[in-house]
PDB file of C-alpha atoms in Angstrom:
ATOM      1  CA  UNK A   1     109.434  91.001 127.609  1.00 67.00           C
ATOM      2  CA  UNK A   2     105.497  92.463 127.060  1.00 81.00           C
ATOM      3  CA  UNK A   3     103.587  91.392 124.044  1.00 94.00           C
ATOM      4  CA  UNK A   4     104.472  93.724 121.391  1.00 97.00           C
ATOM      5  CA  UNK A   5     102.442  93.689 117.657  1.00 98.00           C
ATOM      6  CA  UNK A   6     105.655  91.980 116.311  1.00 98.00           C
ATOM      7  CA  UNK A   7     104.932  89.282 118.561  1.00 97.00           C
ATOM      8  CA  UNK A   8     101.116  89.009 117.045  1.00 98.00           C
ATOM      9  CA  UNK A   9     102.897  89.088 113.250  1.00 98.00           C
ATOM     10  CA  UNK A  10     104.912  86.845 113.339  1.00 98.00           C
ATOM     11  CA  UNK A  11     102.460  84.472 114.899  1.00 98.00           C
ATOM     12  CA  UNK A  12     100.167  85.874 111.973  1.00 98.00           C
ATOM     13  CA  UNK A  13      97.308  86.983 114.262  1.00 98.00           C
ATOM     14  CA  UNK A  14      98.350  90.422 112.698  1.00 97.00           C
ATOM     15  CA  UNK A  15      98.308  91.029 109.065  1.00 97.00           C
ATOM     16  CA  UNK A  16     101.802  92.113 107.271  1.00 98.00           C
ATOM     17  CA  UNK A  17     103.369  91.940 104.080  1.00 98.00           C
ATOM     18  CA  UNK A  18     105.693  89.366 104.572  1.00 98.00           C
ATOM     19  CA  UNK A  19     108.784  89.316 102.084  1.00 98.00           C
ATOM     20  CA  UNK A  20     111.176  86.662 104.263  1.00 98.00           C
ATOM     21  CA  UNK A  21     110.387  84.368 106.599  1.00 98.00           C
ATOM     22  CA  UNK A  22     113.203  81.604 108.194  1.00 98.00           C
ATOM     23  CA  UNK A  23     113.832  80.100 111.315  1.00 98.00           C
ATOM     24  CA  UNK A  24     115.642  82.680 113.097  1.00 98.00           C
ATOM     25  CA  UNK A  25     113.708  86.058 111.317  1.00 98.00           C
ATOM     26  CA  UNK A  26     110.507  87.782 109.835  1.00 98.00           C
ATOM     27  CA  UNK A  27     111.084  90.570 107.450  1.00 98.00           C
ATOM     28  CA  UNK A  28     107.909  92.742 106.458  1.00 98.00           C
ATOM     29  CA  UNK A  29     106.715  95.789 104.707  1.00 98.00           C
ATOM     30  CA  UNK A  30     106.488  98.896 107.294  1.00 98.00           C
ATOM     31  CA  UNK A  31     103.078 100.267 107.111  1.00 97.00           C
ATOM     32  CA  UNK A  32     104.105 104.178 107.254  1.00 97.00           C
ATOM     33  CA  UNK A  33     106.984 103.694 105.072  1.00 98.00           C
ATOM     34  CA  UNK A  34     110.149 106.579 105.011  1.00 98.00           C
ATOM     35  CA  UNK A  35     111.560 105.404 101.490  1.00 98.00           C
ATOM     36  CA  UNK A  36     110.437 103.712  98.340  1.00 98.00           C
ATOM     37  CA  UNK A  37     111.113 100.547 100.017  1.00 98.00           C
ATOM     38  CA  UNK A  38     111.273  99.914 104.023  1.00 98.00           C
ATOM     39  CA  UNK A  39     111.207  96.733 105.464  1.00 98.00           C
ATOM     40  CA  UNK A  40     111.574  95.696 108.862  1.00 98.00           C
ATOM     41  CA  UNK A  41     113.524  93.229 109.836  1.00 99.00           C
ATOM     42  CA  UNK A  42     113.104  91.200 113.323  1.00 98.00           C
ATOM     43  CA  UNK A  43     114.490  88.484 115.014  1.00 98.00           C
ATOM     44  CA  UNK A  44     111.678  86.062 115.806  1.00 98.00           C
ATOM     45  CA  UNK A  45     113.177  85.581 119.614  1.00 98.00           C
ATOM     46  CA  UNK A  46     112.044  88.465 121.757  1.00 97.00           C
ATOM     47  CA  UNK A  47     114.819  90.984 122.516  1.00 98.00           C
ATOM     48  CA  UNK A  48     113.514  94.458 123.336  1.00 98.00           C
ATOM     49  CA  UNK A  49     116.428  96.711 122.058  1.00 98.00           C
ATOM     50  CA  UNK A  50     119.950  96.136 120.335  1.00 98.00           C
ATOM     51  CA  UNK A  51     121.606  97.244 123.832  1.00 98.00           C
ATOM     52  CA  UNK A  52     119.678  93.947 125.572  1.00 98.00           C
ATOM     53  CA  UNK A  53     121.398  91.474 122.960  1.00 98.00           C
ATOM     54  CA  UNK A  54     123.820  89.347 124.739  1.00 98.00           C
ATOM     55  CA  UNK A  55     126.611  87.579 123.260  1.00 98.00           C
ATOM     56  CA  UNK A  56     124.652  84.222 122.886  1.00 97.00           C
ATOM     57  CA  UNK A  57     122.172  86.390 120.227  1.00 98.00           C
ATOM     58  CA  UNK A  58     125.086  87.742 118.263  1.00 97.00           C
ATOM     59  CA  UNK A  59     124.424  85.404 115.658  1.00 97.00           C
ATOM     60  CA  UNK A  60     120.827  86.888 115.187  1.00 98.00           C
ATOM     61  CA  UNK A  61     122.591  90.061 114.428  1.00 97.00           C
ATOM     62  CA  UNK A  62     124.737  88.338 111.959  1.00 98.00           C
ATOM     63  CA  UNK A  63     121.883  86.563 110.163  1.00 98.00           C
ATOM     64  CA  UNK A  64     119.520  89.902 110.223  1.00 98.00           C
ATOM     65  CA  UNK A  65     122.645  91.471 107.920  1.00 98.00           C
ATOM     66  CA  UNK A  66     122.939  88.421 105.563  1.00 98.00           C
ATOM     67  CA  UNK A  67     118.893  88.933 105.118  1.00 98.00           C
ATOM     68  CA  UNK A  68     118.976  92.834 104.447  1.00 98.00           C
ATOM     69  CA  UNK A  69     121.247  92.136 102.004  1.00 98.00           C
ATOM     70  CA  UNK A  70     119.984  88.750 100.491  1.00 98.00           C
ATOM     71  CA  UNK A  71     116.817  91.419 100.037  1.00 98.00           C
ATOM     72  CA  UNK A  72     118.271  94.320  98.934  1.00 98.00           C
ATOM     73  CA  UNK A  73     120.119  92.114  95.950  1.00 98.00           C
ATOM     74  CA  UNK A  74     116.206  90.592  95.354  1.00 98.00           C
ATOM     75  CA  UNK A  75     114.934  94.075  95.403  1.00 97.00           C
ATOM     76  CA  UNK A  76     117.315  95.038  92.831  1.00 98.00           C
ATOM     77  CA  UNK A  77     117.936  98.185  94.942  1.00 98.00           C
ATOM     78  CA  UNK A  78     120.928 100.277  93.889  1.00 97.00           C
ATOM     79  CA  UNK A  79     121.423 102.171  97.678  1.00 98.00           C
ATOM     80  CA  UNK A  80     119.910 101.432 100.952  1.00 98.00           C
ATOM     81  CA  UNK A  81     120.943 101.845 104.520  1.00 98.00           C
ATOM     82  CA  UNK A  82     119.905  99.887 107.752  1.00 98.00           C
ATOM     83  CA  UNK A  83     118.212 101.863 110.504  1.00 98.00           C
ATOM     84  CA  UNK A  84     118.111 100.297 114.119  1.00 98.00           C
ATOM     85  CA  UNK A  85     116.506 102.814 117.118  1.00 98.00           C
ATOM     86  CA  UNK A  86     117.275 102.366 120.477  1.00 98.00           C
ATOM     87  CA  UNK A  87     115.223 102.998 123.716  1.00 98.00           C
ATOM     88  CA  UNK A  88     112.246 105.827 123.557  1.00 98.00           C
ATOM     89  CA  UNK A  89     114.728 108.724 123.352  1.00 98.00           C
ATOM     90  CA  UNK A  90     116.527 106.813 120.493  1.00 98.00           C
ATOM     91  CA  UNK A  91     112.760 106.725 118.191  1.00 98.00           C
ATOM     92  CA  UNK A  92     111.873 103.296 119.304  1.00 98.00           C
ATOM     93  CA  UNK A  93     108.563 102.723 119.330  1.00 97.00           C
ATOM     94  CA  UNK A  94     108.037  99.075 119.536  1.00 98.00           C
ATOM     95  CA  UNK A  95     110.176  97.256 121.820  1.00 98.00           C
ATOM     96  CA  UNK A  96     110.988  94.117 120.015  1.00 98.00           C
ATOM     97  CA  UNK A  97     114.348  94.170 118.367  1.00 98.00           C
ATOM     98  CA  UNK A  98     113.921  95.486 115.021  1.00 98.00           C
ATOM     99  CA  UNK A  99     116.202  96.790 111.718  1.00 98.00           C
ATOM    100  CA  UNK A 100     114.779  99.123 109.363  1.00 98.00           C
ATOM    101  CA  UNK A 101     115.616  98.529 105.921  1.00 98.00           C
ATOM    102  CA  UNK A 102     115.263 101.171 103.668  1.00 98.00           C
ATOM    103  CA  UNK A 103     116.379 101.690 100.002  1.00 98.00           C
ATOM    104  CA  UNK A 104     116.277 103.328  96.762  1.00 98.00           C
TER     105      UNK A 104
END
């Protein structure tokens, strides 16, 4: 997989407003945000879209879930929805696995 600007966050050579960091993710403020709160979520290992996870990264999914909604309870948000784009004609723009969080 290419170098992507995920890749430079979360080995903080890029700035971002980081609100969860563990072993397995990195979970930051979007900086051109759709709702009163989006954050994206990101597995740390490089996977370019959800169609290139294989069965040995299905825990990654798993754990991205239990974080969106470990932050949505932190956030005190009352509705919020989880956004993931796939391939250029599905709105990806950055090719490093990544869940859009966004709530109310």
């Amino acid at each position: 997989m290419s170098e992507t600007i995920f890749s430079k966050i979360i080995r903080k050579e890029l700035p971002a407003t980081i609100v969860h960091e563990d072993e397995l993710t990195l979970a930051f403020h979007d900086i051109n945000p759709q709702a009163p709160v989006h954050i994206l979520i990101i597995p740390k290992k490089p996977i370019p879209t959800l169609a290139d996870v294989e069965e040995d990264d299905l825990h990654l999914v798993t754990h991205i879930h239990k974080v969106a909604q470990h932050l949505a309870k932190a956030l005190g948000l009352e509705g919020w929805k989880m956004q993931v784009n796939v391939g250029a004609k599905g709105g990806q723009e950055v090719f490093h696995l990544h869940y859009h969080l966004l709530g109310w």
